[in-house]
């Protein structure tokens, strides 16, 4: 692969906070051109994605490092809701009225070319949003119950009143917002994992949750009989180390009847794609054989490996993200590198075994993943804890579908990268 | 680069041993030499020759970190092997030959109590009736083909008591407690919460001390049965409580934790002059095993449970209970006369966990002519709200069932006092607004039946699981096929855990319907309670010797629960308050906090906690 030329990412900007301590994870707002970053100094920084300035610092809610942040996307404008998961075992829910909506006429998302002119009066430039205005963020609810550090929080995109949280206490909790009140109820406490639950990810369209754990497995969860009883519907074993990240395939061009795949990254230095196996026909009972007495309940889903991405990282892979715009996957990890992968038709490029992901079952030989971009030492000597995709929103934006990569590192900064 | 710090060992959950706050303590061996008021420092203790130290379950209750992880400790201290080794180490004390002071100090009186959920689990597993499964347990514990068939002394159990008997007194006292809380006549905070589930109590003590004032002060049926057996048997036989060994068979592992509570020992009820301060407290329940462990117990002795006779014990194995009044209560001759409460305890309306809420509701209903009970399912099958409506449909009383950890979360959150310290000023103002808007819900309940297990006690953690039951059933079926029988009915193949639970539940509830149907054919042999010594018309002449009331009391109707309690208190000279009630306490975890006072132990755990914190706890 050394011989193969892979283009590198270009640094577009850097989001810094006042006191740079380790930054864990960043979450771009679902509509607004802002990004929230969880840091180990017990705060969340909110930065503009237009000019990369810091807008607010949310502090005062947690006693220890904030490990994870997630935006609630209920399509409702006027208010932003942010969840924070902390090593102090609690989860905070924060609210803020969007100053943005006070500006009449601003298109939703604020992402069009025309909207760029508003950058000085709109949400970002608005006088009301300065870093000293962090009081606007109200700590609405404190969710307690986890026994140990909270590792990940995620709102369901298909039902934004559902919040999933995972913890070092090996459990995964699902909370539901109660009507209009600032209150959440616990609707499930899922304890099937035998290790720290590092990550959770909601299916983009259905109320299905995926989780990755220190026990090296990925589990899938849903309200099995839709009677309020959540349970594990599948366990994917295949990684040889901690599963640090899971992410669902975006629908993109895929037909609505097709099952979405799942990607995961691990301590075993691999990124794997999983797909749901077609329901198996019950094998005929061989004459003389004892009946198989323990049938898996009908709700159990079987998942199998679809493909494995080219192995690029030399240390733990901490995060991956699957672009909703381009379908590309980006990864980062302890080696300080960022790689971008693209799924291509097999005949699109020359055969090159060293770069080619392998298909596990040979059923779909016409697709494979290849590395299309990379960045070594993207945070200098520091580890990179998180990467994600975001629509490009700065003045240099060329077209609507342009995207950037946000990487979050131990150096406490978030770097914004454009693709070659 | 901090990659070296993300080494695997740091990612792991801190093992309980690291965070264990209960240091291995060495007790002063010669206690009597020390004045009782002297503060014993660790230095001093260690200066003497310390006896081998050990951590007991009672120690572990004080710590929040370990209990859930210390299942290995739990199982080794109270397990089927413990049962066998105790039986092997001690001959049974023969009550019939016993004259006060005559028995070998080495011998023990073995008694057992069995919960109805255990019988239901066995009944569903072996596809027998709940009654038959009671016989099976009796035959195992007391019968000639059971445990007595092995072991050094051929020891077996003398009495096997159904915990439903003392549950009846729990129900009556529990309804009193709620009635008092409604009239403001008690200190119990509204709503009163069930305290019979040890998993829930343990969780509340460690994690949510704010709910402790709400917990019912009543002992659980297991604990109450233990206190009754130890207090009455030691008094009437003139033996030490330590000579009575009480095994409880329960659907739940956490009952082991309950049994090891220091509040549930003879120290809490025995009259001072009867106790020897130099001896260790004696537990009311010495050992708890679960339904599943009962199978292992039989297996380890090479006893095939389904081959035991499913009939009452032979006459010679039915030992008369030394106190006839209590005997009639514990071993009622007829289900019909006695079962008015039993109906409630084990009926489907009462639920799977002993029927506390149902009894309270129906006793309140009896106070309001024409009132009806309205039932409303909550968010899931484990939350149900009950409203007692007056004849004019006015709500009189609300109760609820909250089963399972996830639902308990919502209950404790609702009971939490408003807090402001961690909220910013703005959020605190918001919160205030919410607080004044309406009562937050939990406060309006009069009673909440709280159980840690989803589905309640029939689904306890110690119950036989579906895969185990299927394996046992198919083994039995293969056995039958070898004998030429073809019986495929009721094979559990393909059962889901949910289907299985339904079977256990229906076995549990069937006891209620069979009790009702018994009423119609009273008098037949089948009505005898398992192990019922009074079943015998040919009354044992020895009994008169132990029971002065016997001659004058020919009416053999069992006493009512209230009469029993009065009688028990009178005959043991112990106030009911000491016998039937207990206390709960906040259990503080010291992990990560500086230990003021003890001083002598450098902060080893703090050091580790700090290290873990400094590296972000391994992410």
XYZ file of C-alpha atoms in Angstrom, chain A residues 175-364:
190
model
C -35.079 6.695 28.621
C -38.210 8.252 27.248
C -39.106 11.905 27.506
C -42.415 12.299 29.293
C -44.769 14.475 27.265
C -43.857 18.134 27.462
C -42.379 17.958 30.910
C -38.697 18.192 31.513
C -38.653 14.650 32.684
C -37.492 11.288 31.479
C -38.591 7.835 32.504
C -36.482 4.720 32.390
C -38.065 2.277 30.000
C -35.332 -0.324 29.791
C -32.182 -1.360 31.591
C -30.340 -3.815 29.396
C -27.581 -5.815 31.011
C -26.647 -8.549 28.552
C -23.185 -7.165 27.852
C -20.451 -8.561 30.053
C -18.195 -5.544 29.753
C -18.119 -1.763 29.588
C -20.572 -0.644 26.884
C -18.498 1.752 24.818
C -20.950 2.939 22.222
C -24.571 2.962 21.140
C -26.145 3.813 17.801
C -29.780 4.035 16.819
C -31.014 2.681 13.532
C -31.755 5.762 11.393
C -35.343 4.716 10.660
C -36.456 2.183 13.212
C -36.441 1.859 16.963
C -33.518 -0.538 16.951
C -30.380 0.076 18.909
C -26.872 -1.265 18.359
C -24.198 -1.286 21.048
C -20.514 -2.184 21.157
C -18.664 -3.322 24.215
C -15.444 -4.195 25.939
C -16.732 -7.773 25.771
C -15.820 -7.629 22.044
C -19.427 -8.072 20.940
C -22.052 -5.953 19.258
C -25.623 -6.350 20.423
C -28.866 -5.302 18.832
C -31.882 -4.326 20.868
C -35.528 -3.591 20.325
C -38.914 -3.586 22.007
C -39.520 -7.165 21.006
C -43.286 -7.492 21.206
C -43.908 -3.777 21.262
C -45.262 -4.149 24.758
C -42.591 -2.060 26.384
C -40.200 -4.930 26.991
C -36.862 -4.246 25.347
C -34.555 -7.131 24.811
C -31.500 -8.259 22.930
C -32.417 -9.464 19.459
C -28.970 -10.253 18.192
C -25.399 -10.621 19.244
C -22.645 -10.120 16.698
C -19.391 -11.746 17.640
C -16.431 -11.497 15.343
C -14.235 -8.753 16.618
C -11.169 -9.827 18.517
C -11.116 -6.783 20.771
C -13.174 -4.009 22.316
C -15.786 -2.626 19.956
C -15.228 1.119 20.232
C -17.705 2.337 17.675
C -20.783 1.238 15.778
C -22.622 3.111 13.080
C -25.560 2.330 10.797
C -25.502 2.603 7.080
C -27.403 5.652 5.864
C -30.292 4.905 3.530
C -28.878 6.980 0.626
C -29.856 5.278 -2.614
C -30.809 2.009 -1.004
C -34.327 0.758 -1.689
C -36.627 1.042 1.292
C -37.121 -2.691 1.594
C -33.414 -3.358 1.879
C -31.960 -3.889 5.324
C -29.375 -1.357 6.386
C -25.942 -2.623 7.269
C -23.939 -1.905 10.377
C -20.287 -0.927 10.645
C -18.068 -1.367 13.662
C -14.507 -0.567 14.635
C -12.403 -2.256 17.211
C -9.275 -2.687 19.228
C -8.467 -5.563 16.896
C -7.549 -2.879 14.312
C -10.359 -3.847 11.953
C -13.457 -2.148 10.657
C -16.162 -4.628 9.726
C -19.462 -4.287 7.948
C -22.304 -6.557 9.074
C -25.537 -7.454 7.382
C -28.651 -9.170 8.548
C -28.814 -12.749 7.329
C -31.857 -13.864 5.411
C -34.197 -15.790 7.695
C -33.025 -19.366 7.628
C -35.295 -22.210 6.806
C -35.440 -24.593 9.711
C -33.312 -27.511 8.849
C -35.129 -30.755 8.424
C -34.840 -33.094 11.322
C -32.580 -35.920 10.397
C -34.059 -39.301 11.055
C -32.903 -40.608 14.379
C -31.533 -37.285 15.516
C -32.898 -35.679 18.609
C -35.001 -32.626 17.954
C -33.201 -29.385 18.505
C -34.840 -28.515 21.752
C -33.791 -24.959 22.162
C -34.903 -23.027 19.144
C -33.890 -19.433 19.044
C -36.968 -17.328 19.664
C -38.375 -15.885 16.498
C -37.241 -12.412 17.447
C -33.588 -13.366 17.236
C -31.810 -11.903 14.238
C -28.768 -13.501 12.728
C -26.127 -11.132 11.420
C -23.123 -12.024 9.370
C -20.057 -10.236 8.184
C -20.555 -8.455 4.893
C -17.041 -7.185 4.420
C -13.964 -6.028 6.190
C -12.356 -2.716 5.337
C -8.721 -2.453 4.338
C -6.691 -2.659 7.499
C -4.895 0.658 7.849
C -4.637 1.555 11.518
C -1.757 0.408 13.666
C -3.485 1.088 16.991
C -7.031 0.849 18.370
C -9.683 2.302 16.110
C -11.765 4.542 18.337
C -14.415 5.870 16.009
C -15.946 5.526 12.594
C -18.629 7.511 10.822
C -20.665 6.676 7.751
C -21.485 9.712 5.648
C -25.145 10.420 4.971
C -24.131 12.395 1.927
C -21.480 10.327 0.173
C -21.710 6.906 1.850
C -18.018 7.054 2.660
C -16.658 5.830 5.977
C -14.071 7.700 8.018
C -12.052 6.203 10.846
C -9.595 7.405 13.473
C -7.689 5.949 16.343
C -4.841 5.743 18.757
C -2.263 5.928 15.987
C -3.273 9.515 15.259
C -4.307 8.720 11.695
C -7.510 9.364 9.800
C -8.588 7.190 6.870
C -11.488 7.583 4.479
C -12.932 4.536 2.723
C -15.258 4.261 -0.209
C -17.258 1.289 -1.380
C -16.687 0.750 -5.084
C -17.614 -1.687 -7.770
C -14.939 -4.303 -7.956
C -14.064 -3.517 -11.539
C -13.713 0.170 -10.814
C -10.059 -0.166 -10.019
C -7.366 -2.636 -10.637
C -7.137 -5.704 -8.533
C -4.899 -5.017 -5.614
C -5.147 -7.515 -2.845
C -3.316 -5.462 -0.311
C -5.849 -2.680 -0.569
C -8.924 -4.705 -1.048
C -11.430 -5.602 1.574
C -12.464 -9.209 1.471
C -15.935 -10.490 1.100
C -16.720 -13.079 3.645
C -19.281 -15.100 1.777
C -18.622 -14.395 -1.833
C -22.266 -13.565 -2.441
C -21.688 -9.993 -3.432
